[in-house]
Short mmCIF file of C-alpha atoms in Angstrom, two decimals:
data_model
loop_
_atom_site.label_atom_id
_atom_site.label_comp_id
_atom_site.label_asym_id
_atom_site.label_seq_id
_atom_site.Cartn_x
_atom_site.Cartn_y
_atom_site.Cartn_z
CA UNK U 13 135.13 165.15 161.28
CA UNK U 14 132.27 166.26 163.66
CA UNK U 15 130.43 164.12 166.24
CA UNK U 16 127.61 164.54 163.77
CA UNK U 17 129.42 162.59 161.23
CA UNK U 18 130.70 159.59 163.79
CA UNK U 19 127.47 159.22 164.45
CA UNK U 20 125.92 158.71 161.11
CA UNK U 21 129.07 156.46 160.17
CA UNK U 22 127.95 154.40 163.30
CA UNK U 23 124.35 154.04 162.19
CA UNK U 24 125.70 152.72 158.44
CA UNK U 25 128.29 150.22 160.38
CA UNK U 26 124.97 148.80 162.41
CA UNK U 27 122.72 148.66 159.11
CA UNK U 28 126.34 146.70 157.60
CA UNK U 29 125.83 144.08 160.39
CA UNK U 30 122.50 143.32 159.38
CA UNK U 31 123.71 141.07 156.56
CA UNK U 32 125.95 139.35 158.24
CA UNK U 33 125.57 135.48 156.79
CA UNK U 34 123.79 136.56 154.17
CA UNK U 35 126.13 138.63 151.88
CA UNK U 36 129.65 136.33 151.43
CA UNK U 37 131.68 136.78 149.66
CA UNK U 38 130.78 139.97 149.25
CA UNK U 39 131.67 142.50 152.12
CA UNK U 40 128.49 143.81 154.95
CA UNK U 41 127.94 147.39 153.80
CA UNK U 42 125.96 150.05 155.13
CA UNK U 43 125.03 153.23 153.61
CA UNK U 44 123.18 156.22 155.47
CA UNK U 45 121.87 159.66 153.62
CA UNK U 46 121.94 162.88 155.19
CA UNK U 47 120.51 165.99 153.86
CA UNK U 48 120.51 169.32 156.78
CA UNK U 49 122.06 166.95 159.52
CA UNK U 50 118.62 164.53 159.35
CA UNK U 51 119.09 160.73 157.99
CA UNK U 52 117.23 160.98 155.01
CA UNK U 53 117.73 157.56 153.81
CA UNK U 54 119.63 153.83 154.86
CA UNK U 55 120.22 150.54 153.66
CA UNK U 56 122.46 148.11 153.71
CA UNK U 57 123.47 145.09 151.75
CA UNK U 58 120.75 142.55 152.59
CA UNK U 59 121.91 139.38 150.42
CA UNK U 60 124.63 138.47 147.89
CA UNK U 61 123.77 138.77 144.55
CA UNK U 62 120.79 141.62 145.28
CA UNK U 63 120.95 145.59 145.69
CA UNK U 64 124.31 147.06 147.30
CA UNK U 65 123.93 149.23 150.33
CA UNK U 66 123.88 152.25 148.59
CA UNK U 67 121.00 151.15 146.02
CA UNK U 68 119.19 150.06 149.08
CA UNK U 69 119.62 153.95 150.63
CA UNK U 70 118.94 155.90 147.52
CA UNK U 71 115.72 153.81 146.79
CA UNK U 72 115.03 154.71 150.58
CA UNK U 73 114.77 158.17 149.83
CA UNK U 74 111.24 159.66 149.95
CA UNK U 75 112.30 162.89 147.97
CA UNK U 76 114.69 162.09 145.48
CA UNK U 77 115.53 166.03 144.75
CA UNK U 78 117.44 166.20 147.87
CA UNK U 79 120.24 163.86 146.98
CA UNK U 80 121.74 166.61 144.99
CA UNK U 81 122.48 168.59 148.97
CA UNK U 82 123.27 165.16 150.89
CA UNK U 83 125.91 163.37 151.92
CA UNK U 84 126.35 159.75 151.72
CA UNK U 85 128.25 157.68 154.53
CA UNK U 86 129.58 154.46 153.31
CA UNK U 87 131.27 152.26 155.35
CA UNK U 88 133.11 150.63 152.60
CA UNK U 89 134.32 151.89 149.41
CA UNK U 90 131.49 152.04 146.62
CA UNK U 91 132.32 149.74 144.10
CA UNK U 92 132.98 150.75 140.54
CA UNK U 93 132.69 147.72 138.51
CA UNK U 94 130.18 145.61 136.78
CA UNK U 95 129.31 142.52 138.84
CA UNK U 96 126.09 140.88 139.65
CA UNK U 97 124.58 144.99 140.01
CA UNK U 98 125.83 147.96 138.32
CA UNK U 99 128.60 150.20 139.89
CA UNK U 100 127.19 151.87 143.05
CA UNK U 101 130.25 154.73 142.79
CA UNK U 102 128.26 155.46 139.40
CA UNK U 103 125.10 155.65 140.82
CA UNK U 104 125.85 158.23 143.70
CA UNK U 105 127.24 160.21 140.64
CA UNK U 106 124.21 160.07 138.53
CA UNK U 107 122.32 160.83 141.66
CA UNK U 108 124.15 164.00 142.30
CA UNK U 109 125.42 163.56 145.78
CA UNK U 110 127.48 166.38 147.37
CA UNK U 111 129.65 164.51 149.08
CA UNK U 112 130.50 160.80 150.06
CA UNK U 113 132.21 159.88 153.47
CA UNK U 114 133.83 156.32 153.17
CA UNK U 115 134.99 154.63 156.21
CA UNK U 116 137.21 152.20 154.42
CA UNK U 117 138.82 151.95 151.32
CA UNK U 118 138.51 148.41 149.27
CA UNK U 119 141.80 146.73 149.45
CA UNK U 120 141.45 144.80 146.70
CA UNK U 121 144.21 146.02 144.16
CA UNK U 122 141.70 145.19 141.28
CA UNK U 123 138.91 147.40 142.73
CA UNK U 124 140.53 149.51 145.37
CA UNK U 125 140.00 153.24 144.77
CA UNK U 126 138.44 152.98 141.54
CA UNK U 127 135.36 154.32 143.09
CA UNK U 128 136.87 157.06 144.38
CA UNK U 129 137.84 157.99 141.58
CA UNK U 130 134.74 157.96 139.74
CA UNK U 131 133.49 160.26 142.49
CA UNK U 132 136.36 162.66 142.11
CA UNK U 133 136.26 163.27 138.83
CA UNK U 134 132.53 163.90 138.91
CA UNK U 135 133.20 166.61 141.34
CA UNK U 136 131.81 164.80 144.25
CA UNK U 137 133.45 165.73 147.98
CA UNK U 138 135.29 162.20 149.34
CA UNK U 139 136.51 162.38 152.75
CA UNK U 140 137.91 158.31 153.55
CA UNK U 141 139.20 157.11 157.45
CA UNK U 142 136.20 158.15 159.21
CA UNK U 143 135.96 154.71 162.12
CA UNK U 144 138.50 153.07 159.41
CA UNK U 145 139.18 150.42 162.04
CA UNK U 146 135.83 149.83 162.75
CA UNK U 147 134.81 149.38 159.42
CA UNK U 148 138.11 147.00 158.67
CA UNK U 149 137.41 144.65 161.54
CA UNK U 150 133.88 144.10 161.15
CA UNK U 151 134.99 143.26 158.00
CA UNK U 152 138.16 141.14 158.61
CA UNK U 153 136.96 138.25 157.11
CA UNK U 154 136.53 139.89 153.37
CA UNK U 155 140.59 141.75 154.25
CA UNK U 156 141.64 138.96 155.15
CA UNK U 157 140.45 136.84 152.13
CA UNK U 158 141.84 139.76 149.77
CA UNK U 159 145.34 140.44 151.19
CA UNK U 160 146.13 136.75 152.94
CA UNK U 161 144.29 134.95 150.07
CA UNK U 162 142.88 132.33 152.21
CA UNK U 163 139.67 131.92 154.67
CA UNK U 164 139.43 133.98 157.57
CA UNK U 165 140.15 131.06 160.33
CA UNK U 166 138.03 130.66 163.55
CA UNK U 167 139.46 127.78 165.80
CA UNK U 168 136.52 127.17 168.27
CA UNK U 169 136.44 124.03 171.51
CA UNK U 170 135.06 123.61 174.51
CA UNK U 171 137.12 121.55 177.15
CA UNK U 172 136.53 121.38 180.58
CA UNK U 173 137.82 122.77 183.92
CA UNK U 174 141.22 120.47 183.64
CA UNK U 175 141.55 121.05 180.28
CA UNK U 176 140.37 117.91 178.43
CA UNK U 177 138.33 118.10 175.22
CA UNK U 178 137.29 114.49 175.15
CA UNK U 179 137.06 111.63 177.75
CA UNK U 180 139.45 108.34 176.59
CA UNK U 181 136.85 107.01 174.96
CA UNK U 182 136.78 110.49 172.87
CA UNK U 183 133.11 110.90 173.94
CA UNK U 184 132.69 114.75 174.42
CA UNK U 185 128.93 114.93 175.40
CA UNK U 186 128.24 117.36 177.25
CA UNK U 187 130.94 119.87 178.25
CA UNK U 188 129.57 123.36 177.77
CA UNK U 189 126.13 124.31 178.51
CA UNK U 190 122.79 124.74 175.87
CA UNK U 191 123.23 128.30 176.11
CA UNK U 192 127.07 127.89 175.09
CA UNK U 193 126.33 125.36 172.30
CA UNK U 194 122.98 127.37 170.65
CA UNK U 195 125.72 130.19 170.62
CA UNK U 196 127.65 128.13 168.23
CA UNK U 197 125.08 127.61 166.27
CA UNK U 198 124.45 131.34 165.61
CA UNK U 199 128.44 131.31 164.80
CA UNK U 200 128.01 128.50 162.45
CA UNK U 201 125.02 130.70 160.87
CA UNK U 202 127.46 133.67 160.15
CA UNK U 203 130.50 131.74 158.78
CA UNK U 204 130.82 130.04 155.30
CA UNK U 205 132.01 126.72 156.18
CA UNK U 206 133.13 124.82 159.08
CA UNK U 207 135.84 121.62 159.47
CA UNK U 208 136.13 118.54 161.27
CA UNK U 209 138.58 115.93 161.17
CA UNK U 210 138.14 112.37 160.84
CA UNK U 211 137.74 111.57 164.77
CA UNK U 212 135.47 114.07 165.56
CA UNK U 213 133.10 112.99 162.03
CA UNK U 214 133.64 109.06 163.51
CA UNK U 215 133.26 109.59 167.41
CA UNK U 216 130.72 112.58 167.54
CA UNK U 217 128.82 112.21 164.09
CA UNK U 218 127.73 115.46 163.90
CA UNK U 219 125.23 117.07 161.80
CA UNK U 220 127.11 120.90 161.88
CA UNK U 221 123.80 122.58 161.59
CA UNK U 222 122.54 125.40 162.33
CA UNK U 223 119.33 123.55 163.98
CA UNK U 224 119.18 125.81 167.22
CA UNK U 225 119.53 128.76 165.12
CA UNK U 226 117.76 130.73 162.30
CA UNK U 227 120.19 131.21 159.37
CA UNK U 228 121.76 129.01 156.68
CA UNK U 229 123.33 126.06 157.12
CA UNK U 230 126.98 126.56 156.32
CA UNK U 231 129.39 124.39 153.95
CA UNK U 232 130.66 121.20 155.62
CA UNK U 233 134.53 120.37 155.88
CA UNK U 234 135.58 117.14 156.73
CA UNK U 235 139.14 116.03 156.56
CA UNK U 236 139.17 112.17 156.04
CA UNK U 237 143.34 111.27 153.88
CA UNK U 238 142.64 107.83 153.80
CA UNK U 239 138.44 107.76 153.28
CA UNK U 240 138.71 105.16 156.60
CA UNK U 241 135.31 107.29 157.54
CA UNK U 242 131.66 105.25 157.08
CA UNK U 243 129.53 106.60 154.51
CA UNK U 244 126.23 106.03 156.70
CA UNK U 245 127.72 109.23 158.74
CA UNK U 246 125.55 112.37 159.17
CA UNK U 247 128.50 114.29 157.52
CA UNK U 248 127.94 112.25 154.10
CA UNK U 249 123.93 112.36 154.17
CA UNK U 250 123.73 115.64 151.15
CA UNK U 251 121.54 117.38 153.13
CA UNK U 252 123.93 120.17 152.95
CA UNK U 253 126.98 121.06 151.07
CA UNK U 254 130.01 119.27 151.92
CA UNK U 255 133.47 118.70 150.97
CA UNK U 256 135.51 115.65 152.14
CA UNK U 257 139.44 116.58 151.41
CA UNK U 258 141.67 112.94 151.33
CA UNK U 259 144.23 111.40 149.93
CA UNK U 260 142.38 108.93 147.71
CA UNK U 261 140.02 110.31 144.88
CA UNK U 262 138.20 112.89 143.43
CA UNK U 263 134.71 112.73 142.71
CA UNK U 264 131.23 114.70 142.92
CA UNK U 265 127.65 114.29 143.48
CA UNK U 266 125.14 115.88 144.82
CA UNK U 267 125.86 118.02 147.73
CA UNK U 268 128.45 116.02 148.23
CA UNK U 269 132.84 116.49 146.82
CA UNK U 270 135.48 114.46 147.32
CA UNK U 271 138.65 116.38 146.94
CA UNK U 272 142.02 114.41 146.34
CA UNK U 273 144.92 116.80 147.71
CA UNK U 274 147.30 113.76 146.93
CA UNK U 275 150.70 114.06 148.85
CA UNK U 276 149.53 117.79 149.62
CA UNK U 277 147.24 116.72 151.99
CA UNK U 278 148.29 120.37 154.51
CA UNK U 279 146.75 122.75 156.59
CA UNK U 280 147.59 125.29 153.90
CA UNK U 281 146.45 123.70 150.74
CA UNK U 282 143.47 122.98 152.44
CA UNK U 283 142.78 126.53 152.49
CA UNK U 284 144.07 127.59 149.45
CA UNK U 285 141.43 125.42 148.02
CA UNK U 286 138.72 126.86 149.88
CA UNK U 287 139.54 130.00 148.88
CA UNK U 288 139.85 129.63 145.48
CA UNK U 289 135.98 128.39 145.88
CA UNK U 290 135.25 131.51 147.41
CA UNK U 291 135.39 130.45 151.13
CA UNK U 292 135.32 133.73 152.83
CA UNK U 293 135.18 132.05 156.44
CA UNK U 294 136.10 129.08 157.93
CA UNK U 295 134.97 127.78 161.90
CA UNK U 296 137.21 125.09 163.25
CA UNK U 297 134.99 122.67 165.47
CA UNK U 298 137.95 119.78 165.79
CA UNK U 299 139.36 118.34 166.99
CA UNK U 300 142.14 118.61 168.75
CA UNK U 301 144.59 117.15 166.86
CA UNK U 302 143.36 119.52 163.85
CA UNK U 303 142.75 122.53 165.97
CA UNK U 304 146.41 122.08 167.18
CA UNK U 305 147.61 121.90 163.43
CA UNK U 306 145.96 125.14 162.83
CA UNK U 307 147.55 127.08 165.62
CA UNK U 308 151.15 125.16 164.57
CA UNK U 309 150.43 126.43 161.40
CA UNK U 310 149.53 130.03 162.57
CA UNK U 311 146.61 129.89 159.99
CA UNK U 312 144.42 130.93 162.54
CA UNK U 313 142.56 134.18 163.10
CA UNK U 314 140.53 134.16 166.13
CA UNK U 315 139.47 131.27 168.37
CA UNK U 316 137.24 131.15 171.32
CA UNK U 317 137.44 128.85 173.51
CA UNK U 318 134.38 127.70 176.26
CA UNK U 319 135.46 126.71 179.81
CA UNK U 320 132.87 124.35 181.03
CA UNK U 321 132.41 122.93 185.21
CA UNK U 322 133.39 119.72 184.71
CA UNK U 323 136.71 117.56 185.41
CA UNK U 324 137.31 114.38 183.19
CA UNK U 325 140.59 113.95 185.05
CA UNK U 326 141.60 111.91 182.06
CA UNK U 327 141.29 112.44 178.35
CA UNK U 328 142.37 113.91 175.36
CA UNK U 329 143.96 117.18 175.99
CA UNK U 330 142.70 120.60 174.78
CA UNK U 331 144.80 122.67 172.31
CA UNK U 332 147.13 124.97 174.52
CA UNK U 333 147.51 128.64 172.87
CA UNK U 334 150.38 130.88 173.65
CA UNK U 335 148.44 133.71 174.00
CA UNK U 336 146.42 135.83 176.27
CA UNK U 337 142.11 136.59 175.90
CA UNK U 338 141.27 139.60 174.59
CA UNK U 339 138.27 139.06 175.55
CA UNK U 340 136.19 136.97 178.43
CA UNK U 341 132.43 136.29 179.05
CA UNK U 342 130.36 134.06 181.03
CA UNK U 343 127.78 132.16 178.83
CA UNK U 344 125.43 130.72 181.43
CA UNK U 345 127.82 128.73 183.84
CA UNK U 346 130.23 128.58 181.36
CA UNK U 347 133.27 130.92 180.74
CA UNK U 348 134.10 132.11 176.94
CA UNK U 349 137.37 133.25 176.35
CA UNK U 350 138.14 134.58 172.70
CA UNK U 351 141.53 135.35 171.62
CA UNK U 352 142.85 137.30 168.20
CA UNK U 353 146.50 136.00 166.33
CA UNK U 354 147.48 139.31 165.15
#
């Protein structure tokens, strides 16, 4: 593969970002056209249940004849089966593309390399691999979903400079910074759902909103065995989507499910339910006691972790991880370090 062809696989992994929070549980997708080493066309998957990246680039196209010489670059598979919109691996067939570069073939062993496939035996050129890892990690939540068959997990605290989460009181307020805390509101934006457990909902009451942000709001977790949790809480208000997992009962209204795991009540059943309602992402706001569960577990992905200036000198003590950043930032005066559990 040329330069030429990184690039234009670069340009289709940008356009995929775009619908990031938008598109779960389907994967971000991008799709460029080029016809004589000029982009012709792009598009990428905008929202779930609307055109696929490739529909978006063809209908791009100002001069449809020209397909028939171009060369599509896809950053994931095209899908080949009937869903919410036709198969896009048919499309780029009835289109007459020349060739189709694929970053990343579709894991799933129910869809995976049925599009290319169709391709093939239409006599299209497929070339896969080109910034595979690229395309894989910026979409790690949908692999992960598909061959872990749960959530991807994102364990996320703040605790300050002596490594307390809470005072003794469990009062939190504040540790890390506005810029650090509108920051996790744009996190909250791209992820499907996000969990508390019952001392955080009781102590902090929060709203796990998206308020600071432009996006959706997403699905509320709260972990509650014994239902010991007031119902005058912001968490139980059916403003938004929530699930409270206990111990106790099952029941639904509006906005609002309880979910009895019974004696099950586990880090891991937790998730498999999520994921078999389609949770493709999970953030992890607390607190510590769950967030140290999680990393027990090892059902965690990725957690980052601010640093604020404070000292509480007493408290109740951050979850300690046994592993080292790959990653550190300052966000205003505080310090963001994000690690990976690979």
């Amino acid at each position: 593969m040329s330069g030429l062809d990184r690039l234009y696989m670069q340009r289709a992994l940008e356009l995929a970002e775009l619908g990031r929070g938008s598109v779960s549980p389907n994967p971000v997708v991008g799709c460029v056209i080029v016809h004589d080493e000029k982009i012709i066309g792009e598009g990428y998957h905008q929202i779930y249940g609307g055109p696929h990246a490739e529909v978006n680039a063809v209908n791009s196209v100002s001069n449809p004849e020209l397909l028939k010489e171009s060369t599509a670059y896809v950053t994931l598979e095209p899908c080949a089966h009937f869903g919410k919109t036709p198969p896009c691996a048919n499309l780029l067939v009835e289109k007459g593309l020349k060739k189709v570069v694929i970053a990343a073939v579709d894991s799933n062993p129910l869809v995976g390399g049925k599009g290319i496939e169709i391709l093939k035996n239409a006599g299209i050129a497929v070339e896969t691999g080109l910034l595979e890892k690229a395309a894989r990690w910026q979409n790690r939540r949908f692999f992960t979903q598909i061959e872990k068959q749960r959530p991807y997990v994102i364990l996320k605290w703040a605790q300050t400079q002596d490594g307390f989460v809470a005072r003794t009181d469990f009062s939190s307020k504040w540790i890390s910074g506005s810029q650090s805390r509108q920051l996790v509101h744009k996190w909250r934006a791209e992820e499907d759902a996000i969990l508390v457990g019952k001392n955080t909902a009781l102590h902090d009451n929060p709203r796990l909103d998206v308020r600071d942000w432009a996006g959706k709001n997403p699905k509320r977790i709260v972990l509650d065995s014994k239902l010991a949790l007031p119902d005058s809480l912001h968490l139980f208000d059916q403003s938004i989507n929530t699930i409270c997992y206990n111990s106790q009962k099952t029941h639904a209204s509006e906005n609002l499910d309880f979910v009895n795991l019974g004696n099950d009540f586990s880090i891991i059943e937790i998730l498999k339910d999520l994921n078999a309602r389609k949770i493709q992402s999970l953030l992890v706001e607390g607190g510590s006691h769950v967030l140290a569960q999680f990393i027990s577990s090892g059902l965690w992905d990725e957690a980052r972790v601010f640093t604020g200036k404070s000292c509480f000198e007493a408290g109740i003590s951050a979850p300690s991880l046994n592993e080292n950043p790959a990653e550190t930032l300052r966000i205003g005066d505080d310090t963001l370090n994000i690690y990976y559990h690979v």
